[in-house]
Amino acid sequence: MTNHWVDLKNADVIIVMGGNPAENHPISMKWILKAKKERGAKLLVIDPKFTRTASKADLYVPIRPGTDIAFLGGLIKYIIDNELYFKDYVINYTDLSYLVDPNFKGPEDLDGYFSGYDPKTRKYDKATWKYQLDEKGVPKKDPTLKDPNCVFQLLKKHYSRYTIDMVVEITGAPKEKVLEAYKIIASTGKPNKTATICYAMGWTQHTVGVQNIRAMSIIQLLLGNIGMAGGGVNALRGESNVQGSTDMGLLFHVLPGYLPTPKASWVDLKTYIEVNTPKTAEPKSLNWWKNRPKYIVSLLKAFYGDYATKENDFCYSYLPKLDDNRTYSWYDIFDAMYKGKIKGFFAWGQNPACSSANANKVRKALAKLDWLVCVNLWDNETSSFWKGPGMDPKKIKTEVFFLPCASSVEKQGSITNSGRLAQWRYKAVEPPGKCLPDAEIMNELYHKIKELYQKQGGVFPDPILKLNWNYGDKHVDIEKVAKEINGYYTKDVASHPIDKKAYKKGQQVASFVFLMDDGSTACGNWIYSAAFTEAGNMMKRRGKEDPTGLGLYSNWAWCWPLNRRIIYNRASVDPMGNPWDPQRPVIKWDAQNKKWVGDVPDGPQPPLAMEGGVLPFIMKPLGVGTIFGAGLADGPFPTYYEPVESPFKNLLYPKVHFNPVARTYDSPDDKFVVGMDPKYPYVGTTYRVTEHWQTGVMTRHTPWLLELEPQIFAEIDPELAKEKGIKSGDKVIVSSPRGEIWAIAIVTERIRPLIVQGKKCHVIGIPWHYGWKFPKNGGDSANLITPNVVDPNTFIQETKCFIVNIRKA
Ligand SMILES: Nc1nc2c(c(=O)[nH]1)N[C@H]1C(S)=C(S)[C@@H](COP(=O)(O)OP(=O)(O)OC[C@H]3O[C@@H](n4cnc5c(=O)[nH]c(N)nc54)[C@H](O)[C@@H]3O)O[C@H]1N2
Ligand SMILES: Nc1nc2c(c(=O)[nH]1)N[C@H]1C(S)=C(S)[C@@H](COP(=O)(O)OP(=O)(O)OC[C@H]3O[C@@H](n4cnc5c(=O)[nH]c(N)nc54)[C@H](O)[C@@H]3O)O[C@H]1N2
Ligand SMILES: [Mo]
């Protein structure tokens, strides 16, 4: 989230698109309903299904799954055609006026492709996706927005065919509802109006997942809603600490604090720093990532302690390297496992046999392992995969180890929520039996592996033997981990360059501003620096003061970065530092005392127009919000492509059909159809219900929840039900190119058939909370029929739209 949960109460318009917070983030509804009641805010829900969130909406717009870019592209066109963008904001704070390389071409010129497409590799060469630079290296601009190569004109051209009729043809959404939604959203392009967007998996789980979110980011920039109270782009995150684990380097391509994972070709620290430290010629840009060297060196000091010295590159060579041009995402891992290239696997706090798309492939892949370690609260479909449906235990060699672990209430530590708020939690009860907290299991594992290396040697023991690992021998002191994450001085510093003060070895650093690239500081994750200072554990704070009335609650726990509750907040003021909306000032420049008041600003520098002032988007090398997103794999502007599997044509770009750089896999178990197949004429989609959690391992064993939602079901509309002779409560078979599952039919008007391209689009919705193991008659995972075709940026699977059929069992 750019903003935070409580901030939803400040919005004038709340757009819920690609999420269902009433079911999946129920507490958020408290703030949404407060905004409705107290501000008269409008709630818009745009979803294929009439959800519980939709039941509270002022306007509900049904939409065909996977067509959001058409809807949002049409909105961008509407904003441009009616000049409803926030002019001062876009001219000062975005790249809308920047000139782009004249050799850049878009899908309007090239039949659906951007310039640089290579059909052999199915990748783009991005050489033309860049701005024109002046002699100083600063992008050329046309503040009149008239130059045909400026971002504004390119954007206008890109969406010129996303007309209202086209949007309706593609999405199936009723025309008058689409127009009403556009009108309400675009009404927030004024300085004193804001809209917020709440999205989750309904947007991400597509082969255009990232571009769905970019489309809305562009809209929020055009309307001047980023940085504002009640604005922003807000990802409602999933697993309770998924924000925290992403911050800590859960994904293969980043180390803690979003530092890129080293690649093989970045042979030493110097190269790593050169490649990854952006430079800028823009004089008013803070270009925050120029500090990368301080963060990577401090991280290496945290990892390898005294062994990490300037002379040995701070042990950079100990870090594992990614092969160039290779990815190691979830689906890559299981593909390699399926092909017998992985011997052992830790399924730590996960249940891939049910959660992964195309779970059949995963289940087969697990059988190729020599060993599998499952760390979990319960035995589940992954730890028992070898005795699951279609498996012959006699033929499976995989040795499975199960390590029982303590649940969240049986251990202490921090949990970071969607609003980047890290809150400390305490142990409520002792774990049962031999269950241990995850950190203790990890600790024991580390000491055992170290012991083996000490005894037996090995190919490359140093990265293990020299690891700086002092969290306790038997029992882990989790606060020691938190202190290391914050960072500390590794030696006495006589006069720190930042404040000329002296610091002692072992003292906690006050924030990442004090981190150095000379080895004098260690820091486990720079974005969490300031969470555990000399003043103590900030995540334990429980102050309830709210002086601004905006619900910032700055003394409640701690959020990254630097306890800034709304990021990009320098964009909430005009270039003189006056809030665009004086009724909801996030920050304000106090000219007399020459400082900011309100939230922690994105840098203490004066406002843009003053001497020493800086641009608001400090994490961007050019300091502005980028509407031209040249960093993505699939193009600088979100483009409408059909889902890979779809019973409909791509009306806008008939020659490409689906995202030309989407990733697919090619083993015999990677079955998918491009486009339509008369055998599967309907659109399948998967989602959650409040009563269950994820693959259901935690909720299927909870009798009262199971009583509420005992079995897998398939929701279908009454027309299709009639056609197929299906009644509520009937057992049905839902099939896809990957297989079949049974489910209990629920005939409901929540999912209505839409008219798309002159024919009926029927959607069949299935929750993915079940598994064969328990309860006996609960059904198996919906993922036995979902495709593992993935987005080219994040490699997330397209589990929100695929082709299916349905019949009575
Ligand atoms: N009770 C409960 N809460 C949960 C979870 C749980 O399992 N149970 N899981 C947690 C996790 S890990 C996550 S990631 C979040 C997920 O939170 P959500 O994303 O809210 O979860 P879903 O129910 O998968 O999907 C949300 C909505 O997206 C809609 N949708 C599907 N396709 C499209 C589309 O193409 N366009 C649009 N506009 N909408 C579409 C669906 O109809 C559905 O109503 O929830 C978290 N909260
Ligand atoms: N078709 C379809 N598939 C999906 C999705 C979808 O919308 N549709 N959503 C996707 C999403 S958003 C997600 S996040 C993934 C989730 O995929 P998984 O993470 O594989 O699924 P979970 O069921 O959440 O598994 C979490 C496991 O952790 C265990 N656990 C709970 N607490 C602890 C603990 O403290 N320590 C340890 N070690 N274990 C613990 C639980 O018992 C559970 O078995 O699934 C994805 N799969
Ligand atoms: Mo998730």
Coordinates of N, CA, C and O in Angstrom, one line a residue, residues 217-289:
S217 N -2.3 2.9 -11.8 CA -1.2 3.8 -11.3 C -1.2 5.0 -12.2 O -1.1 6.2 -11.8
I218 N -1.3 4.8 -13.5 CA -1.4 5.9 -14.5 C -2.6 6.8 -14.2 O -2.5 8.0 -14.1
I219 N -3.7 6.1 -14.0 CA -4.9 6.9 -13.7 C -4.8 7.7 -12.4 O -5.1 8.9 -12.4
Q220 N -4.2 7.1 -11.4 CA -4.0 7.8 -10.1 C -3.0 9.0 -10.3 O -3.2 10.0 -9.6
L221 N -2.0 8.8 -11.1 CA -1.1 10.0 -11.4 C -1.9 11.1 -12.2 O -1.7 12.2 -11.8
L222 N -2.6 10.7 -13.2 CA -3.3 11.7 -14.0 C -4.3 12.5 -13.1 O -4.4 13.7 -13.3
L223 N -4.9 11.8 -12.1 CA -5.9 12.5 -11.3 C -5.2 13.2 -10.1 O -5.9 13.8 -9.3
G224 N -3.9 13.0 -10.0 CA -3.2 13.6 -8.8 C -3.6 13.0 -7.5 O -3.7 13.7 -6.5
N225 N -3.8 11.7 -7.5 CA -4.2 11.0 -6.3 C -3.1 10.3 -5.5 O -3.4 9.7 -4.5
I226 N -1.9 10.4 -6.0 CA -0.8 9.7 -5.3 C -0.2 10.6 -4.3 O 0.1 11.8 -4.6
G227 N 0.1 10.1 -3.1 CA 0.7 10.9 -2.0 C -0.4 11.6 -1.2 O -0.1 12.1 -0.1
M228 N -1.6 11.6 -1.6 CA -2.7 12.3 -0.9 C -3.4 11.4 0.1 O -3.4 10.2 0.0
A229 N -3.9 12.0 1.2 CA -4.8 11.3 2.1 C -6.0 10.8 1.4 O -6.6 11.6 0.6
G230 N -6.4 9.6 1.6 CA -7.5 9.0 0.9 C -7.2 8.7 -0.6 O -8.2 8.4 -1.4
G231 N -6.0 8.6 -1.0 CA -5.6 8.3 -2.3 C -4.7 7.1 -2.4 O -4.8 6.2 -1.6
G232 N -3.8 7.1 -3.4 CA -2.8 6.0 -3.5 C -3.3 4.8 -4.3 O -4.4 4.8 -4.9
V233 N -2.4 3.9 -4.4 CA -2.6 2.6 -5.1 C -2.4 1.5 -4.0 O -1.3 1.4 -3.5
N234 N -3.4 0.8 -3.6 CA -3.4 0.0 -2.4 C -3.6 -1.4 -2.6 O -4.7 -1.9 -2.9
A235 N -2.5 -2.2 -2.5 CA -2.5 -3.6 -2.6 C -3.0 -4.2 -1.3 O -2.3 -4.0 -0.3
L236 N -4.1 -4.9 -1.3 CA -4.5 -5.5 -0.1 C -3.8 -6.9 0.0 O -4.1 -7.7 -0.9
R237 N -2.9 -7.0 0.9 CA -2.0 -8.1 0.8 C -2.6 -9.4 1.4 O -3.7 -9.3 2.0
G238 N -1.9 -10.5 1.3 CA -2.6 -11.8 1.5 C -2.2 -12.4 2.8 O -2.8 -12.0 3.9
E239 N -1.3 -13.4 2.9 CA -0.9 -14.1 4.1 C -0.6 -13.0 5.1 O -0.1 -11.9 4.7
S240 N -0.8 -13.3 6.4 CA -0.8 -12.2 7.3 C 0.6 -11.4 7.4 O 0.6 -10.3 7.6
N241 N 1.7 -12.1 7.1 CA 2.9 -11.4 7.1 C 3.6 -11.4 5.7 O 4.8 -11.3 5.6
V242 N 2.8 -11.5 4.7 CA 3.4 -11.5 3.3 C 4.1 -10.2 3.0 O 5.2 -10.3 2.3
Q243 N 3.7 -9.1 3.5 CA 4.4 -7.9 3.2 C 5.8 -7.9 3.9 O 6.8 -7.6 3.3
G244 N 5.8 -8.4 5.1 CA 7.1 -8.5 5.8 C 8.0 -9.5 5.1 O 9.2 -9.2 5.0
S245 N 7.5 -10.6 4.7 CA 8.4 -11.6 4.1 C 8.9 -11.1 2.7 O 10.0 -11.4 2.4
T246 N 8.1 -10.4 2.0 CA 8.5 -9.8 0.7 C 9.6 -8.8 1.0 O 10.6 -8.8 0.3
D247 N 9.4 -8.0 2.0 CA 10.4 -7.0 2.4 C 11.8 -7.7 2.7 O 12.8 -7.1 2.5
M248 N 11.7 -8.9 3.3 CA 12.9 -9.6 3.8 C 13.5 -10.5 2.7 O 14.4 -11.3 3.1
G249 N 13.1 -10.4 1.5 CA 13.7 -11.1 0.4 C 13.1 -12.5 0.1 O 13.8 -13.4 -0.3
L250 N 11.9 -12.6 0.3 CA 11.2 -13.9 0.0 C 11.3 -14.3 -1.5 O 11.4 -15.4 -1.8
L251 N 11.3 -13.2 -2.3 CA 11.3 -13.5 -3.8 C 12.7 -13.7 -4.3 O 13.6 -13.2 -3.8
F252 N 12.8 -14.5 -5.4 CA 14.1 -14.9 -5.8 C 15.0 -13.7 -6.3 O 16.2 -13.8 -6.3
H253 N 14.3 -12.7 -6.8 CA 15.1 -11.6 -7.5 C 15.5 -10.5 -6.6 O 16.2 -9.6 -7.0
V254 N 15.1 -10.6 -5.3 CA 15.6 -9.5 -4.4 C 16.1 -10.1 -3.1 O 15.6 -11.1 -2.5
L255 N 17.1 -9.4 -2.6 CA 17.6 -9.6 -1.2 C 16.8 -8.7 -0.3 O 16.0 -7.9 -0.7
P256 N 17.0 -8.8 1.1 CA 16.2 -7.9 2.0 C 16.3 -6.5 1.5 O 17.4 -6.0 1.1
G257 N 15.2 -5.7 1.6 CA 15.2 -4.3 1.3 C 15.2 -4.0 -0.2 O 15.6 -3.0 -0.6
Y258 N 14.8 -5.0 -1.0 CA 14.6 -4.8 -2.4 C 16.0 -4.5 -3.1 O 16.0 -3.7 -4.1
L259 N 17.0 -5.1 -2.6 CA 18.3 -5.0 -3.3 C 18.4 -6.2 -4.3 O 18.1 -7.3 -3.9
P260 N 18.7 -5.9 -5.5 CA 18.7 -7.0 -6.5 C 19.6 -8.2 -6.1 O 20.6 -8.0 -5.5
T261 N 19.1 -9.4 -6.3 CA 19.9 -10.6 -6.1 C 21.1 -10.6 -7.1 O 20.8 -10.3 -8.3
P262 N 22.3 -10.8 -6.7 CA 23.4 -10.8 -7.6 C 23.2 -11.8 -8.8 O 22.6 -12.9 -8.6
K263 N 23.7 -11.4 -9.9 CA 23.7 -12.3 -11.1 C 25.2 -12.7 -11.4 O 26.1 -12.0 -11.0
A264 N 25.3 -13.8 -12.1 CA 26.6 -14.4 -12.4 C 27.5 -13.3 -13.0 O 28.7 -13.3 -12.7
S265 N 27.0 -12.5 -13.9 CA 27.8 -11.6 -14.6 C 28.2 -10.4 -13.8 O 29.1 -9.6 -14.2
W266 N 27.6 -10.2 -12.6 CA 28.1 -9.1 -11.7 C 29.2 -9.7 -10.8 O 28.9 -10.0 -9.7
V267 N 30.3 -9.8 -11.4 CA 31.4 -10.6 -10.8 C 31.9 -10.2 -9.5 O 32.4 -11.0 -8.7
D268 N 31.9 -8.9 -9.2 CA 32.4 -8.4 -7.9 C 31.5 -7.3 -7.4 O 30.6 -6.9 -8.1
L269 N 31.8 -6.8 -6.2 CA 30.9 -5.8 -5.6 C 30.9 -4.5 -6.4 O 29.9 -3.9 -6.5
K270 N 32.1 -4.2 -7.0 CA 32.2 -3.0 -7.8 C 31.2 -3.1 -9.0 O 30.4 -2.1 -9.2
T271 N 31.1 -4.2 -9.6 CA 30.2 -4.3 -10.8 C 28.8 -4.3 -10.3 O 27.9 -3.6 -10.9
Y272 N 28.5 -5.0 -9.2 CA 27.2 -5.0 -8.6 C 26.7 -3.6 -8.4 O 25.6 -3.2 -8.8
I273 N 27.6 -2.8 -7.8 CA 27.2 -1.4 -7.4 C 27.0 -0.6 -8.7 O 26.1 0.2 -8.8
E274 N 27.9 -0.7 -9.6 CA 27.9 0.0 -10.9 C 26.5 -0.2 -11.6 O 25.8 0.7 -12.0
V275 N 26.2 -1.5 -11.7 CA 25.0 -1.9 -12.5 C 23.7 -1.4 -11.7 O 22.7 -1.0 -12.4
N276 N 23.7 -1.4 -10.4 CA 22.5 -1.2 -9.7 C 22.3 0.1 -9.0 O 21.4 0.3 -8.2
T277 N 23.3 1.0 -9.2 CA 23.1 2.3 -8.6 C 22.8 3.3 -9.6 O 23.6 3.7 -10.4
P278 N 21.5 3.8 -9.7 CA 21.1 4.7 -10.7 C 21.7 6.0 -10.6 O 22.0 6.5 -9.5
K279 N 22.0 6.6 -11.8 CA 22.5 8.0 -11.8 C 21.5 8.9 -12.3 O 20.6 8.4 -13.0
T280 N 21.5 10.2 -12.0 CA 20.6 11.1 -12.6 C 21.3 12.4 -13.0 O 22.2 12.8 -12.3
A281 N 20.8 13.0 -14.1 CA 21.3 14.3 -14.5 C 20.3 15.4 -14.1 O 20.5 16.5 -14.2
E282 N 19.2 14.9 -13.6 CA 18.1 15.8 -13.2 C 18.5 16.5 -11.8 O 18.5 15.9 -10.8
P283 N 18.7 17.8 -11.9 CA 19.3 18.5 -10.7 C 18.3 18.5 -9.5 O 18.8 18.5 -8.4
K284 N 17.0 18.4 -9.7 CA 16.1 18.5 -8.6 C 15.7 17.1 -8.1 O 14.7 16.9 -7.4
S285 N 16.4 16.0 -8.6 CA 16.0 14.7 -8.2 C 16.9 14.2 -7.1 O 18.1 14.3 -7.1
L286 N 16.3 13.7 -6.0 CA 17.0 13.1 -4.9 C 17.6 11.8 -5.3 O 18.7 11.4 -4.8
N287 N 17.0 11.0 -6.2 CA 17.5 9.8 -6.7 C 17.9 8.9 -5.5 O 19.1 8.5 -5.4
W288 N 17.0 8.5 -4.7 CA 17.3 7.8 -3.4 C 18.2 6.6 -3.6 O 19.1 6.3 -2.7
W289 N 18.0 5.9 -4.6 CA 18.7 4.6 -4.8 C 20.2 4.9 -5.1 O 21.0 3.9 -5.2

